[in-house]
PDB file of C-alpha atoms and ligand atoms in Angstrom:
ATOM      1  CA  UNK X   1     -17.868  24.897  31.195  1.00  0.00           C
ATOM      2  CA  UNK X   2     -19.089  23.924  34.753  1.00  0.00           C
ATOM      3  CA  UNK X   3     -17.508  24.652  37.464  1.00  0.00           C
ATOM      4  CA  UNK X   4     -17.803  22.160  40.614  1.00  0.00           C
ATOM      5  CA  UNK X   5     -16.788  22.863  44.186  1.00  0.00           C
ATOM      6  CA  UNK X   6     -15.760  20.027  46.473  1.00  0.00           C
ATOM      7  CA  UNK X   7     -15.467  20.659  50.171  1.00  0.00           C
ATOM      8  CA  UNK X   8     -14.208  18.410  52.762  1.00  0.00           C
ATOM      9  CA  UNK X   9     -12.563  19.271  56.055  1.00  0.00           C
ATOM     10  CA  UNK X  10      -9.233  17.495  54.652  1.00  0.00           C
ATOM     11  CA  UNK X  11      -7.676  15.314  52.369  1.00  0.00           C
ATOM     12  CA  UNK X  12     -10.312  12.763  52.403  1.00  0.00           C
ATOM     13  CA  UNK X  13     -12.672  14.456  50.046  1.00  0.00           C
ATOM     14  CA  UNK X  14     -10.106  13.817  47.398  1.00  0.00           C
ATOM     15  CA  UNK X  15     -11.184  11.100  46.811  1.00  0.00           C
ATOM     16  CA  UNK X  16     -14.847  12.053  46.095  1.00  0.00           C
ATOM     17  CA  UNK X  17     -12.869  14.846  43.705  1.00  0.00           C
ATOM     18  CA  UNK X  18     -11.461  11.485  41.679  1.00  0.00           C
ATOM     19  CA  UNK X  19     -14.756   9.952  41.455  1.00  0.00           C
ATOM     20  CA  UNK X  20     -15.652  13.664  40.023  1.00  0.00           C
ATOM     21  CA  UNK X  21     -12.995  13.882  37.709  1.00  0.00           C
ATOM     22  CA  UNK X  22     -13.389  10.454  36.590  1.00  0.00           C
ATOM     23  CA  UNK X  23     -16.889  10.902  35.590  1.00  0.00           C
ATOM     24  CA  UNK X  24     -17.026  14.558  34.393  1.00  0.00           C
ATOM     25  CA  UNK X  25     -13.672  14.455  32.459  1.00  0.00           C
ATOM     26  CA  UNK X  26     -14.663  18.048  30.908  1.00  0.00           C
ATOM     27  CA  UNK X  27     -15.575  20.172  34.111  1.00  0.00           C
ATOM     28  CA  UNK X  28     -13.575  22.318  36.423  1.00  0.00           C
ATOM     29  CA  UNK X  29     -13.094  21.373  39.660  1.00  0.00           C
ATOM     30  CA  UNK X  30     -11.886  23.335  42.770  1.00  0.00           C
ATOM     31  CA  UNK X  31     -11.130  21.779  46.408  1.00  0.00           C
ATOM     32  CA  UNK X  32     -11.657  23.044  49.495  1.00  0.00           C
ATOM     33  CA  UNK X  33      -9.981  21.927  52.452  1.00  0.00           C
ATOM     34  CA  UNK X  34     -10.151  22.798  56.031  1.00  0.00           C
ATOM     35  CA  UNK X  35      -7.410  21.874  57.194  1.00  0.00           C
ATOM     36  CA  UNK X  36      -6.505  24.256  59.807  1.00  0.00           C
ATOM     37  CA  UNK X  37      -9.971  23.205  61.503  1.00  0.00           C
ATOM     38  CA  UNK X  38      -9.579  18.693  60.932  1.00  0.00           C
ATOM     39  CA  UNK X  39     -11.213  16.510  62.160  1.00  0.00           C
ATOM     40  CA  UNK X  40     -14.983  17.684  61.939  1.00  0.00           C
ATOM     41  CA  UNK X  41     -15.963  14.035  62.964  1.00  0.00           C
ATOM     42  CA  UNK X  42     -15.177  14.462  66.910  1.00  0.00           C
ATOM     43  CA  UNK X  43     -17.075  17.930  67.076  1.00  0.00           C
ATOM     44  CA  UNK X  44     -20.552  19.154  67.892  1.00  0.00           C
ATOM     45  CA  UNK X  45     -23.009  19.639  64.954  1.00  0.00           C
ATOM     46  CA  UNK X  46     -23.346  23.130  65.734  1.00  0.00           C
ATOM     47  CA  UNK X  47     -19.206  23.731  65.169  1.00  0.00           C
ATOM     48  CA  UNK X  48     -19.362  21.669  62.156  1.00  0.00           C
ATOM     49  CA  UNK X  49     -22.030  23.512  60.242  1.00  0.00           C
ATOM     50  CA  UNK X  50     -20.058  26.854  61.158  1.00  0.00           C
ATOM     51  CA  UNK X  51     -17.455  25.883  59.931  1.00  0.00           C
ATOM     52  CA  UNK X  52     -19.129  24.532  56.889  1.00  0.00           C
ATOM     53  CA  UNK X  53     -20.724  27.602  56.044  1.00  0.00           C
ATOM     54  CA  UNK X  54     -17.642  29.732  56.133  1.00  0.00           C
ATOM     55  CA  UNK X  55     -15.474  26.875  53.863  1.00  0.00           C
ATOM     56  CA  UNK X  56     -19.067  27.402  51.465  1.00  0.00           C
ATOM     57  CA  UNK X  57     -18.633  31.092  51.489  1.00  0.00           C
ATOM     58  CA  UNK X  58     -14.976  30.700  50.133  1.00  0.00           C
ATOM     59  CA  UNK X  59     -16.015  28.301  47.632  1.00  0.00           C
ATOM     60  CA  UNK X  60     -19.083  30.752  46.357  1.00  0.00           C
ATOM     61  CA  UNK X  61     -17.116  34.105  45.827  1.00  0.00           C
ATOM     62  CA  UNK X  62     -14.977  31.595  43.343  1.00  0.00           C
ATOM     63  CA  UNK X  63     -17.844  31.116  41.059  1.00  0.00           C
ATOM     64  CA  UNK X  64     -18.956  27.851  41.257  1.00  0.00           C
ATOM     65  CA  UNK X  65     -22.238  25.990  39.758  1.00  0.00           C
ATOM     66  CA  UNK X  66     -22.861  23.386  42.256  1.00  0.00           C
ATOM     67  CA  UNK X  67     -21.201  21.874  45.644  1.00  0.00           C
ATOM     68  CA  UNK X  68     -20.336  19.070  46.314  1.00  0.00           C
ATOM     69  CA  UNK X  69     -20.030  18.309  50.444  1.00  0.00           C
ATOM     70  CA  UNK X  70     -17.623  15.150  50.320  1.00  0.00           C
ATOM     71  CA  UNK X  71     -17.262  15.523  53.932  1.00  0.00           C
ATOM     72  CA  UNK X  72     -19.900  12.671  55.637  1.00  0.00           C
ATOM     73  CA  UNK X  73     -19.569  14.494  58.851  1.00  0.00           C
ATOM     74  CA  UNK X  74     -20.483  18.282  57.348  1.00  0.00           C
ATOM     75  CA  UNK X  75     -23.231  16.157  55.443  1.00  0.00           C
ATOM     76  CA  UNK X  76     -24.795  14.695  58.061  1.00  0.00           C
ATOM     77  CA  UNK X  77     -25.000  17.541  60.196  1.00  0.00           C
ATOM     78  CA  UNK X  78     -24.791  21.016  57.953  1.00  0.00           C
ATOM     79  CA  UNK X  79     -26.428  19.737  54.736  1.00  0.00           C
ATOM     80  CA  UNK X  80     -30.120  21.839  55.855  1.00  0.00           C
ATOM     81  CA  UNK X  81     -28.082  24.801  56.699  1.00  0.00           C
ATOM     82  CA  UNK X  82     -25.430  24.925  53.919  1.00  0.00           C
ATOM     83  CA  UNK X  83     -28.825  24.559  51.083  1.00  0.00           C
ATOM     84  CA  UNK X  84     -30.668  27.138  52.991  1.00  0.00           C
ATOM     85  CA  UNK X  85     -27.474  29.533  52.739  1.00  0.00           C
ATOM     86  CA  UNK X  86     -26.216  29.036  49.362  1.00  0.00           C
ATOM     87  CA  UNK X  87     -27.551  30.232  46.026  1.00  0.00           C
ATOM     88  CA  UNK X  88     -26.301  26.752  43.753  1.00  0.00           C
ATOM     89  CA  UNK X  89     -27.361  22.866  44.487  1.00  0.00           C
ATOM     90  CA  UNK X  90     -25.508  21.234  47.203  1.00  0.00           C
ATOM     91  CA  UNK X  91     -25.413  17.729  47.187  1.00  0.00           C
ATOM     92  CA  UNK X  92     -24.318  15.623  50.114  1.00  0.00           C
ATOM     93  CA  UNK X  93     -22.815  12.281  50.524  1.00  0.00           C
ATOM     94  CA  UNK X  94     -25.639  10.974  52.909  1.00  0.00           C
ATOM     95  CA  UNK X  95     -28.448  10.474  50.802  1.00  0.00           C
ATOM     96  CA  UNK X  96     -26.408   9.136  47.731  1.00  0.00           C
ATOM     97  CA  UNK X  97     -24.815   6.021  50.157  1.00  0.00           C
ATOM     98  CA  UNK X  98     -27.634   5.195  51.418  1.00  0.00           C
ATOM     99  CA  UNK X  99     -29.380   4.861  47.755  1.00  0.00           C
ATOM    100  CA  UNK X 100     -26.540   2.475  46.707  1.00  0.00           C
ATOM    101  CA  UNK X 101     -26.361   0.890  49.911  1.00  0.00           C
ATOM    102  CA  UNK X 102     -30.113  -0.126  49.308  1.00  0.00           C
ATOM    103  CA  UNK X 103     -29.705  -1.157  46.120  1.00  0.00           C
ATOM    104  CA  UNK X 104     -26.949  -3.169  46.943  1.00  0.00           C
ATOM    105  CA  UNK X 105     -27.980  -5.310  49.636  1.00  0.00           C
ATOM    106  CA  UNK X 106     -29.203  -8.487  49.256  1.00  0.00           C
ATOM    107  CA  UNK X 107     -30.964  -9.964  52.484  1.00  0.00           C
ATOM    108  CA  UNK X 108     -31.640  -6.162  54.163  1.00  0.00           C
ATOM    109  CA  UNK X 109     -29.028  -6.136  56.843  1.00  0.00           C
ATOM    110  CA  UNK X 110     -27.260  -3.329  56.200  1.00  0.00           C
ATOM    111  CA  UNK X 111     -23.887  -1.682  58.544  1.00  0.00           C
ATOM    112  CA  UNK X 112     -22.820   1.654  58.247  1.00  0.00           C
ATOM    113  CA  UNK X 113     -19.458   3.150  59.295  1.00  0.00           C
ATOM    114  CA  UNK X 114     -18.199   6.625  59.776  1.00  0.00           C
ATOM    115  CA  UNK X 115     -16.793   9.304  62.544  1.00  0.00           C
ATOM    116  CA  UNK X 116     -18.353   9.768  66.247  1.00  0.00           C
ATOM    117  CA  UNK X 117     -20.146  12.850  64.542  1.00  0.00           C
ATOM    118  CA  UNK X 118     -21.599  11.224  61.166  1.00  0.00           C
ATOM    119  CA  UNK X 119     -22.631   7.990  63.214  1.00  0.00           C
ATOM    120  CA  UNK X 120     -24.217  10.414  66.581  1.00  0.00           C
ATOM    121  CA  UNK X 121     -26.085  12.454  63.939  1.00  0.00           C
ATOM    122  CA  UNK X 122     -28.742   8.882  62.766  1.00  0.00           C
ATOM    123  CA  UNK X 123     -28.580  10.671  59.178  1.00  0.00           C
ATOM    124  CA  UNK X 124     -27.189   7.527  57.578  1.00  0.00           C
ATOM    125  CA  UNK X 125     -29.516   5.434  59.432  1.00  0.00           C
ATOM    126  CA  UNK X 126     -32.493   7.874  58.917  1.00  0.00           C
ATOM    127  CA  UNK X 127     -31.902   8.131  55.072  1.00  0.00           C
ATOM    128  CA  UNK X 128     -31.343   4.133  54.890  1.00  0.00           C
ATOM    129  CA  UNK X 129     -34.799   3.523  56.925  1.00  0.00           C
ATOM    130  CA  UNK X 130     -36.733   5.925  54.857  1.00  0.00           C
ATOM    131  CA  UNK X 131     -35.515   4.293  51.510  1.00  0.00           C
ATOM    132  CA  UNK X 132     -36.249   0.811  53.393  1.00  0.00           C
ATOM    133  CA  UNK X 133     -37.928   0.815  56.201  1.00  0.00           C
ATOM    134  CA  UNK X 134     -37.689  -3.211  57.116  1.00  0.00           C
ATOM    135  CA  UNK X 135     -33.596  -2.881  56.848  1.00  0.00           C
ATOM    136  CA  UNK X 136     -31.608  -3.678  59.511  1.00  0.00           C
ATOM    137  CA  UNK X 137     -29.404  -0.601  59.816  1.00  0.00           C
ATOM    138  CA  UNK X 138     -25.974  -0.952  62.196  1.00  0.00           C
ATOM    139  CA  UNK X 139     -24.299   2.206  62.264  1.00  0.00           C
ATOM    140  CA  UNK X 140     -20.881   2.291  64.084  1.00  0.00           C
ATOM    141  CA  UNK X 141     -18.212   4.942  64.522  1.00  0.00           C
ATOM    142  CA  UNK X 142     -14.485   3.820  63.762  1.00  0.00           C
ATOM    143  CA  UNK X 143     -12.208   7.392  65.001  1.00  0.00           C
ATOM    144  CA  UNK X 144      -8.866   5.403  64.521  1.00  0.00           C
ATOM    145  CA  UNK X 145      -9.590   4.773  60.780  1.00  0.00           C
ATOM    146  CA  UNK X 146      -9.154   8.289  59.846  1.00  0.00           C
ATOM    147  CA  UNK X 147      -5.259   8.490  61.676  1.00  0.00           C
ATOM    148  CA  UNK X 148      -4.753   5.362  60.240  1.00  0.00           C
ATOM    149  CA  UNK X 149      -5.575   6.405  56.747  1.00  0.00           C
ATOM    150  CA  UNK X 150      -3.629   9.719  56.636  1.00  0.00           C
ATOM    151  CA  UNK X 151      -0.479   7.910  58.029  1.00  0.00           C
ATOM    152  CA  UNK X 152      -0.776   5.655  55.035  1.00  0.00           C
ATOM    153  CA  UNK X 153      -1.357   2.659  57.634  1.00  0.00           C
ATOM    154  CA  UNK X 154      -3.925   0.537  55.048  1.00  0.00           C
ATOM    155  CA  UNK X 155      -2.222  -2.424  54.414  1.00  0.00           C
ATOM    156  CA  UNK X 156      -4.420  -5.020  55.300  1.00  0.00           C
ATOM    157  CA  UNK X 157      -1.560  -7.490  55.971  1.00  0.00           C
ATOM    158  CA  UNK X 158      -0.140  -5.218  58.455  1.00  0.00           C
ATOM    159  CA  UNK X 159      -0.730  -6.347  62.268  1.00  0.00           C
ATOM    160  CA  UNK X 160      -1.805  -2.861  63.921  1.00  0.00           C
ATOM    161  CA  UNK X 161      -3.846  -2.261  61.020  1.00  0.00           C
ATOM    162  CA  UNK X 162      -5.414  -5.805  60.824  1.00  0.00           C
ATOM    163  CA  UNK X 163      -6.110  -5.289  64.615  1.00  0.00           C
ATOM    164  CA  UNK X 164      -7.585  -2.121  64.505  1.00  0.00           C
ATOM    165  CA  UNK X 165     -10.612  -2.859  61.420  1.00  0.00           C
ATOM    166  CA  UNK X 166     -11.202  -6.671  63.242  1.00  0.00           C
ATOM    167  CA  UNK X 167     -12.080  -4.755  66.789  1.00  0.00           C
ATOM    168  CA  UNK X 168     -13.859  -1.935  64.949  1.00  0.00           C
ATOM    169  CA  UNK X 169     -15.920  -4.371  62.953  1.00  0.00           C
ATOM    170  CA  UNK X 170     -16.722  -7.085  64.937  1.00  0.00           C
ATOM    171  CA  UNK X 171     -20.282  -5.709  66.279  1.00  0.00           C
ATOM    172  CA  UNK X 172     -21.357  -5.476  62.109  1.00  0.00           C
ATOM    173  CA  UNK X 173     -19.724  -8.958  61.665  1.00  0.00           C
ATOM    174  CA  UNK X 174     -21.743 -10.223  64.398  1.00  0.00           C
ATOM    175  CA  UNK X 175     -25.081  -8.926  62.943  1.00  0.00           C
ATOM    176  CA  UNK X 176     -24.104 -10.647  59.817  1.00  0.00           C
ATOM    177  CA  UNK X 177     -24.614  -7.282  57.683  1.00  0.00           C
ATOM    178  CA  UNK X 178     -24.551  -7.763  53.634  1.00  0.00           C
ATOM    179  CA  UNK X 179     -23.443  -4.721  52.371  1.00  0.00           C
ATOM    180  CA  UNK X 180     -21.533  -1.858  54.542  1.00  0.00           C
ATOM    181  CA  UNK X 181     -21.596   1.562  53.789  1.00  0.00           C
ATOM    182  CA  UNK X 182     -17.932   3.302  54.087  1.00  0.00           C
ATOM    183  CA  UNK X 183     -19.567   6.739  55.753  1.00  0.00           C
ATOM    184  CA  UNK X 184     -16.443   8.642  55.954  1.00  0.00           C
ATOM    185  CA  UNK X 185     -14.300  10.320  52.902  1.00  0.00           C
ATOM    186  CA  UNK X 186     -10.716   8.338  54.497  1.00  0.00           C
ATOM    187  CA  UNK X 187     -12.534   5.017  54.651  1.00  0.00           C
ATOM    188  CA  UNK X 188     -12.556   3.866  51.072  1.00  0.00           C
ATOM    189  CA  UNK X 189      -7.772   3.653  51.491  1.00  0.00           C
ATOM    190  CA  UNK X 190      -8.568   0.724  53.844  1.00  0.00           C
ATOM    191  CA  UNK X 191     -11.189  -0.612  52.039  1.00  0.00           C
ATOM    192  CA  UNK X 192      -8.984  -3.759  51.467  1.00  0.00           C
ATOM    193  CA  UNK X 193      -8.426  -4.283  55.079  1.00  0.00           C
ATOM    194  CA  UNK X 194     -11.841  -4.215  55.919  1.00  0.00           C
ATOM    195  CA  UNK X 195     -12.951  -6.663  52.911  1.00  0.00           C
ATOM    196  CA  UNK X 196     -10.370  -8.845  54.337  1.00  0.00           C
ATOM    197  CA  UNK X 197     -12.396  -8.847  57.373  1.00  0.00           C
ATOM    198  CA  UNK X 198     -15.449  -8.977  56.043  1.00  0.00           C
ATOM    199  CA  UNK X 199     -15.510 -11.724  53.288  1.00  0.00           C
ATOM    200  CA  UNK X 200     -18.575 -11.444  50.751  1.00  0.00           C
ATOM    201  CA  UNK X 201     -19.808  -8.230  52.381  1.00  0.00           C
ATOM    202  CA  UNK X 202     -20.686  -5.599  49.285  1.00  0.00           C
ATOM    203  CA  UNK X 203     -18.750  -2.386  50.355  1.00  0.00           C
ATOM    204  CA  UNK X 204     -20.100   0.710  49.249  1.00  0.00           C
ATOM    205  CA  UNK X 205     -18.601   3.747  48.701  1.00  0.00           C
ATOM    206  CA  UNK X 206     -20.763   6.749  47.819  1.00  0.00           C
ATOM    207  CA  UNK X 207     -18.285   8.462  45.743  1.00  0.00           C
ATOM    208  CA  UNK X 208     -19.439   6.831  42.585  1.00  0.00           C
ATOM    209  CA  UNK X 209     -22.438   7.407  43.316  1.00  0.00           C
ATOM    210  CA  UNK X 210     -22.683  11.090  43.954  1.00  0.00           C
ATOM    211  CA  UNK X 211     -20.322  11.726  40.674  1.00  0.00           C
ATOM    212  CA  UNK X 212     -23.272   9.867  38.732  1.00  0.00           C
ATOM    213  CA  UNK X 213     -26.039  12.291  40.580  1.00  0.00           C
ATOM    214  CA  UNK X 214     -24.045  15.520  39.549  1.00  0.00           C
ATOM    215  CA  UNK X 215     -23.082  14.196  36.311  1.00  0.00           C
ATOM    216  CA  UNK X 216     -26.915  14.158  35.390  1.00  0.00           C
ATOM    217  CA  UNK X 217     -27.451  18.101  36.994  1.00  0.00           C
ATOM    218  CA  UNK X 218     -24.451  19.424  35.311  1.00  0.00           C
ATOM    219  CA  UNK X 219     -24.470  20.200  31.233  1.00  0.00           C
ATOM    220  CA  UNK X 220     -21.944  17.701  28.994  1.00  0.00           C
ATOM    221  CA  UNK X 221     -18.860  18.637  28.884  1.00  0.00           C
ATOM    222  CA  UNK X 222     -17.003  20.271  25.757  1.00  0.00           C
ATOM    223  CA  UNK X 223     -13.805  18.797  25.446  1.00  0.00           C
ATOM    224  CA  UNK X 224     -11.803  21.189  26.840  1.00  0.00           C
ATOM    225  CA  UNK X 225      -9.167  20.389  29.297  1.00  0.00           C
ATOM    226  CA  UNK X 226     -10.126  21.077  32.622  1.00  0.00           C
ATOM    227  CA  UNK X 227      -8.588  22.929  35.556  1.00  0.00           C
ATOM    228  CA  UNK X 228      -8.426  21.314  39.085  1.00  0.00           C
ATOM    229  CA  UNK X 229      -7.650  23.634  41.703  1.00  0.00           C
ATOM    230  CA  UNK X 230      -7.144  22.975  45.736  1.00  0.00           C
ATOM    231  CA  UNK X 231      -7.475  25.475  48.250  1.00  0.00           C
ATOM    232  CA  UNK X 232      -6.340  24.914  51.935  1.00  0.00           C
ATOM    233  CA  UNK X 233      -7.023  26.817  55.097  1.00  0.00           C
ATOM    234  CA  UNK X 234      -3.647  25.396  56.565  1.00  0.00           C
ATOM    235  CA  UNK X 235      -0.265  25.861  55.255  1.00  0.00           C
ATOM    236  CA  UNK X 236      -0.365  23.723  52.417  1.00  0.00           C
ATOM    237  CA  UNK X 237       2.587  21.730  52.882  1.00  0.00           C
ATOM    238  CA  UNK X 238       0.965  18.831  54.661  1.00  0.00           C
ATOM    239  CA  UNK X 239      -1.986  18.461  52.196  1.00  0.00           C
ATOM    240  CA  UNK X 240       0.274  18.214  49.673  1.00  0.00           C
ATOM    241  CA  UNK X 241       2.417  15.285  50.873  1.00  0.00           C
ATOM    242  CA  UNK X 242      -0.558  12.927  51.053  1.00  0.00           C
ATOM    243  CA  UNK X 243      -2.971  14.714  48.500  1.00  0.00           C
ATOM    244  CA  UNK X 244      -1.808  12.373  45.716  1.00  0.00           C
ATOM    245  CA  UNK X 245      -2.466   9.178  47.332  1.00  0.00           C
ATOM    246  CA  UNK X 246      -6.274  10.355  48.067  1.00  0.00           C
ATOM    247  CA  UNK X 247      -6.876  12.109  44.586  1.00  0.00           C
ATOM    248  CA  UNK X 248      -4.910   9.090  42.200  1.00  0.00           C
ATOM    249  CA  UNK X 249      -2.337  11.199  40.476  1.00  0.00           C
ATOM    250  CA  UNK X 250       0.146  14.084  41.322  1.00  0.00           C
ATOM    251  CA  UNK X 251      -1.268  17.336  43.396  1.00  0.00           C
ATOM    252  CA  UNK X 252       1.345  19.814  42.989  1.00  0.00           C
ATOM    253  CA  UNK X 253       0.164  23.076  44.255  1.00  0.00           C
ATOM    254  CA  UNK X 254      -2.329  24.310  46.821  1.00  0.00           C
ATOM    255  CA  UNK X 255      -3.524  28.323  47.848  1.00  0.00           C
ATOM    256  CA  UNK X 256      -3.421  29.226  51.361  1.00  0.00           C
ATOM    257  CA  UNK X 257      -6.996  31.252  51.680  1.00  0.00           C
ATOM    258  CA  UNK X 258      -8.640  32.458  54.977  1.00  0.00           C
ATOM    259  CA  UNK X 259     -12.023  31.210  55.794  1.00  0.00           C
ATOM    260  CA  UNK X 260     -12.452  33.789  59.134  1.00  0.00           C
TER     261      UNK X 260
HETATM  262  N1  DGL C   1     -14.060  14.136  56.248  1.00  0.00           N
HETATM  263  C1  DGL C   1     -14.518  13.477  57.450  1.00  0.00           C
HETATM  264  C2  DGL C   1     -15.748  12.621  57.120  1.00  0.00           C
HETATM  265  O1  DGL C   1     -15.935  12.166  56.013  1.00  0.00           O
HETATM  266  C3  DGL C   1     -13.419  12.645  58.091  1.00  0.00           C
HETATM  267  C4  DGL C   1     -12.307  13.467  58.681  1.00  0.00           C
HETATM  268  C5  DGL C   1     -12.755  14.368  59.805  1.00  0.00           C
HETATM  269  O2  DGL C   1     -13.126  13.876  60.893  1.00  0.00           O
HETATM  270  O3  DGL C   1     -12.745  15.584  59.598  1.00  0.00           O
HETATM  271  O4  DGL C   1     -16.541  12.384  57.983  1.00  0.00           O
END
């Protein structure tokens, strides 16, 4: 039975754990959030991948075959150092978008969204150039969508949040992208309001796409129900009350651990 370790520095990664869960119905799963330390995306690199590491650490002494870093900010900027550290593959969300994202697009104009820290660090744009060199990349950082999406503000038909995704995206809209990359674990909860804005643009969320990558490392599974555990640096309370929404069905208990 394979055991897979998600980190994110929140909630958000939840919902690369559903993607996980969806696709690898038979293997154990177990969360790490950093909550005390959210948000990664407004910090420097070099806090990020310390804080990585440390979240990593936690996750190894639990025994796990592989991790996954749903984070896009710890991916853009700790992946090097988190694979040089650890013993087990680590596979980022970076890479994986950008794959889809290339595949998707139709005419090569291709927008990327994520946090100040994701879109500062080029790796989306690097990783989409090297996969297609003639694409036009736009890369853009949207801060408020993270706040918005762990307040539950996503309804597209709401005014604040209407207002908010129409500023954000107007540069991409303008450049008359194809296909937009969401580059941030909180982005895919308003990915209605943002379609709304951005009619017959092919949205493209990486979660799928990393489940498929560690669905072919991993070994099938063997029927057996699995366990999903979460593990939170804050109290837990918080993650708890909007864990559900993120993850798809009920999250009913989180451990407190220490990543100092
Ligand atoms: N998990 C972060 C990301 O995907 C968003 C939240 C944060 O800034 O920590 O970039």
């Amino acid at each position: 039975m394979a055991r897979i370790g998600i980190f994110d520095s929140g909630v958000g990664g939840l919902t690369v754990q559903r993607a996980l869960i969806e696709a690898l119905p038979g293997a154990d799963t177990i969360y790490l959030g950093d909550t005390a330390r959210l948000p990664y995306g407004t910090k420097s690199a070099a806090t990020v991948t310390q804080y990585s590491l440390r979240s990593a650490r936690v996750l190894e002494a639990r025994g796990i075959d592989l991790l996954v870093v749903a984070c896009n900010t710890a991916s853009a900027v700790a992946l090097p150092a988190l694979r040089a550290a650890l013993p087990m593959p680590v596979i980022g969300v970076v890479e994986p978008g950008a794959r889809a994202a290339v595949k998707a697009t139709t005419g090569g104009r291709i927008g990327v969204i994520g946090t100040a820290g994701t879109i500062g660090s080029g790796a989306y744009t690097a990783a989409l150039r090297a996969l297609r060199p003639d694409a036009l990349v736009v890369a853009w950082a949207c801060p408020l969508f993270v706040p918005l999406a762990e307040e539950g503000w996503t309804d597209p038909a709401d005014e604040v949040v209407r207002g908010v995704v129409r500023r954000y995206l107007a540069p991409l809209k303008a450049e008359r992208i194809d296909t937009l990359v969401l580059g941030c674990t909180h982005y895919p909860l308003l990915r209605a309001a943002i379609a709304a804005e951005l009619p017959g643009v092919t949205l493209v969320d990486s979660a799928e796409t990393v489940a498929a990558e560690v669905k072919a490392l991993l070994p099938a599974s063997t029927g057996r129900a699995a366990t999903h555990r979460f593990l939170v640096t804050d109290t837990p309370e918080k993650f708890l009350a909007v864990a559900g929404r993120f993850l798809g069905r009920p999250v009913e208990s989180a451990e407190h651990v220490d990543v100092e």
